[in-house]
JSON list of C-alpha atoms in Angstrom, two decimals:
[
{"chain": "P", "resi": 274, "resn": "GLN", "atom": "CA", "xyz": [105.54, 90.42, 104.12]},
{"chain": "P", "resi": 275, "resn": "VAL", "atom": "CA", "xyz": [106.84, 94.02, 104.45]},
{"chain": "P", "resi": 276, "resn": "GLN", "atom": "CA", "xyz": [104.01, 96.60, 104.62]},
{"chain": "P", "resi": 277, "resn": "LEU", "atom": "CA", "xyz": [103.88, 100.31, 105.05]},
{"chain": "P", "resi": 278, "resn": "VAL", "atom": "CA", "xyz": [100.16, 101.23, 105.44]},
{"chain": "P", "resi": 279, "resn": "GLU", "atom": "CA", "xyz": [99.50, 104.98, 105.39]},
{"chain": "P", "resi": 280, "resn": "SER", "atom": "CA", "xyz": [96.50, 106.79, 106.68]},
{"chain": "P", "resi": 281, "resn": "GLY", "atom": "CA", "xyz": [95.33, 110.32, 107.53]},
{"chain": "P", "resi": 282, "resn": "GLY", "atom": "CA", "xyz": [95.34, 111.99, 104.15]},
{"chain": "P", "resi": 283, "resn": "GLY", "atom": "CA", "xyz": [92.42, 114.06, 103.04]},
{"chain": "P", "resi": 284, "resn": "LEU", "atom": "CA", "xyz": [91.13, 117.52, 102.20]},
{"chain": "P", "resi": 285, "resn": "VAL", "atom": "CA", "xyz": [92.07, 120.34, 104.52]},
{"chain": "P", "resi": 286, "resn": "GLN", "atom": "CA", "xyz": [91.65, 124.07, 104.05]},
{"chain": "P", "resi": 287, "resn": "PRO", "atom": "CA", "xyz": [94.72, 126.26, 104.05]},
{"chain": "P", "resi": 288, "resn": "GLY", "atom": "CA", "xyz": [96.15, 126.92, 107.54]},
{"chain": "P", "resi": 289, "resn": "GLY", "atom": "CA", "xyz": [94.60, 123.70, 108.68]},
{"chain": "P", "resi": 290, "resn": "SER", "atom": "CA", "xyz": [96.39, 120.74, 110.16]},
{"chain": "P", "resi": 291, "resn": "LEU", "atom": "CA", "xyz": [96.58, 117.02, 109.31]},
{"chain": "P", "resi": 292, "resn": "ARG", "atom": "CA", "xyz": [98.34, 114.11, 110.85]},
{"chain": "P", "resi": 293, "resn": "LEU", "atom": "CA", "xyz": [99.48, 111.27, 108.58]},
{"chain": "P", "resi": 294, "resn": "SER", "atom": "CA", "xyz": [100.29, 108.02, 109.96]},
{"chain": "P", "resi": 295, "resn": "CYS", "atom": "CA", "xyz": [102.41, 104.92, 108.64]},
{"chain": "P", "resi": 296, "resn": "ALA", "atom": "CA", "xyz": [101.98, 101.58, 110.28]},
{"chain": "P", "resi": 297, "resn": "ALA", "atom": "CA", "xyz": [104.94, 99.35, 109.47]},
{"chain": "P", "resi": 298, "resn": "SER", "atom": "CA", "xyz": [105.19, 95.52, 109.69]},
{"chain": "P", "resi": 299, "resn": "GLY", "atom": "CA", "xyz": [107.45, 92.84, 108.25]},
{"chain": "P", "resi": 300, "resn": "PHE", "atom": "CA", "xyz": [110.73, 94.23, 109.47]},
{"chain": "P", "resi": 301, "resn": "THR", "atom": "CA", "xyz": [112.40, 95.54, 112.47]},
{"chain": "P", "resi": 302, "resn": "PHE", "atom": "CA", "xyz": [110.87, 99.02, 112.85]},
{"chain": "P", "resi": 303, "resn": "ASN", "atom": "CA", "xyz": [113.30, 100.19, 115.45]},
{"chain": "P", "resi": 304, "resn": "ARG", "atom": "CA", "xyz": [116.30, 99.47, 113.13]},
{"chain": "P", "resi": 305, "resn": "SER", "atom": "CA", "xyz": [114.91, 101.64, 110.35]},
{"chain": "P", "resi": 306, "resn": "VAL", "atom": "CA", "xyz": [115.27, 105.14, 109.36]},
{"chain": "P", "resi": 307, "resn": "MET", "atom": "CA", "xyz": [111.90, 106.51, 108.63]},
{"chain": "P", "resi": 308, "resn": "ARG", "atom": "CA", "xyz": [111.11, 109.26, 105.94]},
{"chain": "P", "resi": 309, "resn": "TRP", "atom": "CA", "xyz": [108.16, 110.95, 104.37]},
{"chain": "P", "resi": 310, "resn": "TYR", "atom": "CA", "xyz": [108.34, 111.92, 100.83]},
{"chain": "P", "resi": 311, "resn": "ARG", "atom": "CA", "xyz": [105.75, 113.82, 98.76]},
{"chain": "P", "resi": 312, "resn": "GLN", "atom": "CA", "xyz": [105.17, 114.15, 95.00]},
{"chain": "P", "resi": 313, "resn": "ALA", "atom": "CA", "xyz": [102.94, 116.94, 93.59]},
{"chain": "P", "resi": 314, "resn": "PRO", "atom": "CA", "xyz": [101.43, 116.73, 90.08]},
{"chain": "P", "resi": 315, "resn": "GLY", "atom": "CA", "xyz": [104.13, 117.43, 87.46]},
{"chain": "P", "resi": 316, "resn": "LYS", "atom": "CA", "xyz": [106.94, 117.50, 90.02]},
{"chain": "P", "resi": 317, "resn": "GLU", "atom": "CA", "xyz": [109.52, 115.04, 91.20]},
{"chain": "P", "resi": 318, "resn": "ARG", "atom": "CA", "xyz": [109.29, 113.14, 94.34]},
{"chain": "P", "resi": 319, "resn": "GLU", "atom": "CA", "xyz": [110.96, 115.18, 97.19]},
{"chain": "P", "resi": 320, "resn": "LEU", "atom": "CA", "xyz": [112.08, 114.36, 100.69]},
{"chain": "P", "resi": 321, "resn": "VAL", "atom": "CA", "xyz": [109.90, 115.92, 103.32]},
{"chain": "P", "resi": 322, "resn": "ALA", "atom": "CA", "xyz": [111.15, 114.72, 106.64]},
{"chain": "P", "resi": 323, "resn": "ILE", "atom": "CA", "xyz": [113.36, 112.07, 108.06]},
{"chain": "P", "resi": 324, "resn": "ILE", "atom": "CA", "xyz": [113.73, 110.66, 111.61]},
{"chain": "P", "resi": 325, "resn": "VAL", "atom": "CA", "xyz": [116.70, 108.39, 112.46]},
{"chain": "P", "resi": 326, "resn": "THR", "atom": "CA", "xyz": [116.82, 105.44, 114.77]},
{"chain": "P", "resi": 327, "resn": "SER", "atom": "CA", "xyz": [119.37, 106.34, 117.46]},
{"chain": "P", "resi": 328, "resn": "ASP", "atom": "CA", "xyz": [118.64, 109.67, 118.99]},
{"chain": "P", "resi": 329, "resn": "GLY", "atom": "CA", "xyz": [115.53, 110.71, 117.27]},
{"chain": "P", "resi": 330, "resn": "SER", "atom": "CA", "xyz": [117.23, 113.45, 115.23]},
{"chain": "P", "resi": 331, "resn": "THR", "atom": "CA", "xyz": [114.98, 114.90, 112.57]},
{"chain": "P", "resi": 332, "resn": "ASN", "atom": "CA", "xyz": [115.61, 116.81, 109.38]},
{"chain": "P", "resi": 333, "resn": "TYR", "atom": "CA", "xyz": [113.12, 118.65, 107.17]},
{"chain": "P", "resi": 334, "resn": "ALA", "atom": "CA", "xyz": [112.81, 120.15, 103.71]},
{"chain": "P", "resi": 335, "resn": "ASP", "atom": "CA", "xyz": [113.17, 123.89, 103.92]},
{"chain": "P", "resi": 336, "resn": "SER", "atom": "CA", "xyz": [109.72, 124.30, 102.52]},
{"chain": "P", "resi": 337, "resn": "VAL", "atom": "CA", "xyz": [108.03, 122.60, 105.51]},
{"chain": "P", "resi": 338, "resn": "LYS", "atom": "CA", "xyz": [110.56, 123.47, 108.37]},
{"chain": "P", "resi": 339, "resn": "GLY", "atom": "CA", "xyz": [108.63, 124.81, 111.19]},
{"chain": "P", "resi": 340, "resn": "ARG", "atom": "CA", "xyz": [105.27, 123.63, 110.09]},
{"chain": "P", "resi": 341, "resn": "PHE", "atom": "CA", "xyz": [105.62, 119.72, 109.88]},
{"chain": "P", "resi": 342, "resn": "THR", "atom": "CA", "xyz": [106.88, 117.29, 112.56]},
{"chain": "P", "resi": 343, "resn": "ILE", "atom": "CA", "xyz": [107.89, 113.83, 112.04]},
{"chain": "P", "resi": 344, "resn": "SER", "atom": "CA", "xyz": [107.70, 111.52, 114.95]},
{"chain": "P", "resi": 345, "resn": "ARG", "atom": "CA", "xyz": [107.76, 107.76, 115.72]},
{"chain": "P", "resi": 346, "resn": "ASP", "atom": "CA", "xyz": [106.49, 105.42, 118.13]},
{"chain": "P", "resi": 347, "resn": "ASN", "atom": "CA", "xyz": [108.74, 102.29, 118.11]},
{"chain": "P", "resi": 348, "resn": "ALA", "atom": "CA", "xyz": [106.16, 100.40, 120.47]},
{"chain": "P", "resi": 349, "resn": "LYS", "atom": "CA", "xyz": [103.44, 100.86, 117.80]},
{"chain": "P", "resi": 350, "resn": "SER", "atom": "CA", "xyz": [105.90, 100.53, 114.76]},
{"chain": "P", "resi": 351, "resn": "THR", "atom": "CA", "xyz": [104.39, 103.78, 113.50]},
{"chain": "P", "resi": 352, "resn": "VAL", "atom": "CA", "xyz": [105.77, 106.93, 112.04]},
{"chain": "P", "resi": 353, "resn": "TYR", "atom": "CA", "xyz": [103.82, 110.12, 112.04]},
{"chain": "P", "resi": 354, "resn": "LEU", "atom": "CA", "xyz": [103.89, 113.30, 110.13]},
{"chain": "P", "resi": 355, "resn": "GLN", "atom": "CA", "xyz": [102.09, 116.20, 111.81]},
{"chain": "P", "resi": 356, "resn": "MET", "atom": "CA", "xyz": [101.33, 119.00, 109.33]},
{"chain": "P", "resi": 357, "resn": "ASN", "atom": "CA", "xyz": [100.34, 122.35, 110.54]},
{"chain": "P", "resi": 358, "resn": "SER", "atom": "CA", "xyz": [99.77, 125.72, 108.86]},
{"chain": "P", "resi": 359, "resn": "LEU", "atom": "CA", "xyz": [99.19, 123.75, 105.67]},
{"chain": "P", "resi": 360, "resn": "LYS", "atom": "CA", "xyz": [99.46, 125.63, 102.34]},
{"chain": "P", "resi": 361, "resn": "PRO", "atom": "CA", "xyz": [98.03, 124.91, 98.80]},
{"chain": "P", "resi": 362, "resn": "GLU", "atom": "CA", "xyz": [101.63, 124.07, 97.66]},
{"chain": "P", "resi": 363, "resn": "ASP", "atom": "CA", "xyz": [101.77, 121.15, 100.15]},
{"chain": "P", "resi": 364, "resn": "THR", "atom": "CA", "xyz": [99.20, 119.44, 98.04]},
{"chain": "P", "resi": 365, "resn": "ALA", "atom": "CA", "xyz": [100.77, 116.18, 96.94]},
{"chain": "P", "resi": 366, "resn": "VAL", "atom": "CA", "xyz": [100.77, 112.40, 97.45]},
{"chain": "P", "resi": 367, "resn": "TYR", "atom": "CA", "xyz": [102.54, 111.74, 100.60]},
{"chain": "P", "resi": 368, "resn": "TYR", "atom": "CA", "xyz": [104.66, 108.55, 100.81]},
{"chain": "P", "resi": 369, "resn": "CYS", "atom": "CA", "xyz": [106.07, 106.78, 103.79]},
{"chain": "P", "resi": 370, "resn": "ASN", "atom": "CA", "xyz": [109.50, 105.38, 103.34]},
{"chain": "P", "resi": 371, "resn": "ALA", "atom": "CA", "xyz": [111.66, 103.14, 105.57]},
{"chain": "P", "resi": 372, "resn": "PHE", "atom": "CA", "xyz": [115.34, 102.47, 105.20]},
{"chain": "P", "resi": 373, "resn": "TYR", "atom": "CA", "xyz": [115.99, 99.06, 106.96]},
{"chain": "P", "resi": 374, "resn": "ILE", "atom": "CA", "xyz": [119.55, 99.40, 108.02]},
{"chain": "P", "resi": 375, "resn": "PRO", "atom": "CA", "xyz": [120.47, 95.60, 108.55]},
{"chain": "P", "resi": 376, "resn": "LEU", "atom": "CA", "xyz": [119.53, 94.82, 104.92]},
{"chain": "P", "resi": 377, "resn": "ASN", "atom": "CA", "xyz": [120.12, 98.04, 103.35]},
{"chain": "P", "resi": 378, "resn": "ASN", "atom": "CA", "xyz": [116.63, 97.85, 102.03]},
{"chain": "P", "resi": 379, "resn": "GLU", "atom": "CA", "xyz": [114.04, 100.54, 101.18]},
{"chain": "P", "resi": 380, "resn": "TYR", "atom": "CA", "xyz": [110.30, 99.96, 101.52]},
{"chain": "P", "resi": 381, "resn": "TRP", "atom": "CA", "xyz": [107.55, 102.24, 100.39]},
{"chain": "P", "resi": 382, "resn": "GLY", "atom": "CA", "xyz": [104.17, 102.75, 101.31]},
{"chain": "P", "resi": 383, "resn": "GLN", "atom": "CA", "xyz": [101.23, 103.18, 98.91]},
{"chain": "P", "resi": 384, "resn": "GLY", "atom": "CA", "xyz": [100.92, 106.91, 99.28]},
{"chain": "P", "resi": 385, "resn": "THR", "atom": "CA", "xyz": [98.13, 109.08, 100.75]},
{"chain": "P", "resi": 386, "resn": "GLN", "atom": "CA", "xyz": [96.71, 111.96, 99.02]},
{"chain": "P", "resi": 387, "resn": "VAL", "atom": "CA", "xyz": [96.73, 115.31, 100.76]},
{"chain": "P", "resi": 388, "resn": "THR", "atom": "CA", "xyz": [94.80, 118.15, 99.18]},
{"chain": "P", "resi": 389, "resn": "VAL", "atom": "CA", "xyz": [94.96, 121.73, 100.74]},
{"chain": "P", "resi": 390, "resn": "SER", "atom": "CA", "xyz": [92.30, 123.76, 99.20]},
{"chain": "P", "resi": 391, "resn": "SER", "atom": "CA", "xyz": [89.63, 126.31, 100.34]}
]
C-alpha cells in the first residue's frame, strides 16, 4: 500500500539545522510532485516547499526561502527537506505530501514534530 514514512524531526536550537526525510512506497515516485507542509499549533496547515518531477524546479514559502531546501532522490524514492537557520517559529508538525500525477491522487505522511527551542 501507499506509504510516506517521515523521519528526522526532533528538537533543535535556534540557528541550528535539521534534515527531514520522507521515504515513499506503493506508487511511482518519479511521477509524483513532492511537497512538504507544516502545521503549527493553532495555525492552519501551510505549504512549505514543493519539488516537481520534470526539471527539479522548486518553490518555497516566503517564510522559509533561503533557509530550507527541498530535494529528491528518485533512486531512493525519498524526498528531503534540509532546514537551516531554524527559528522558533519553524516549530510545527511537518508533513510529507505526494501528488501522484497518473491517478491525480494525494498521499500524506504521518507527520514529524520539529521543535526549535533553546
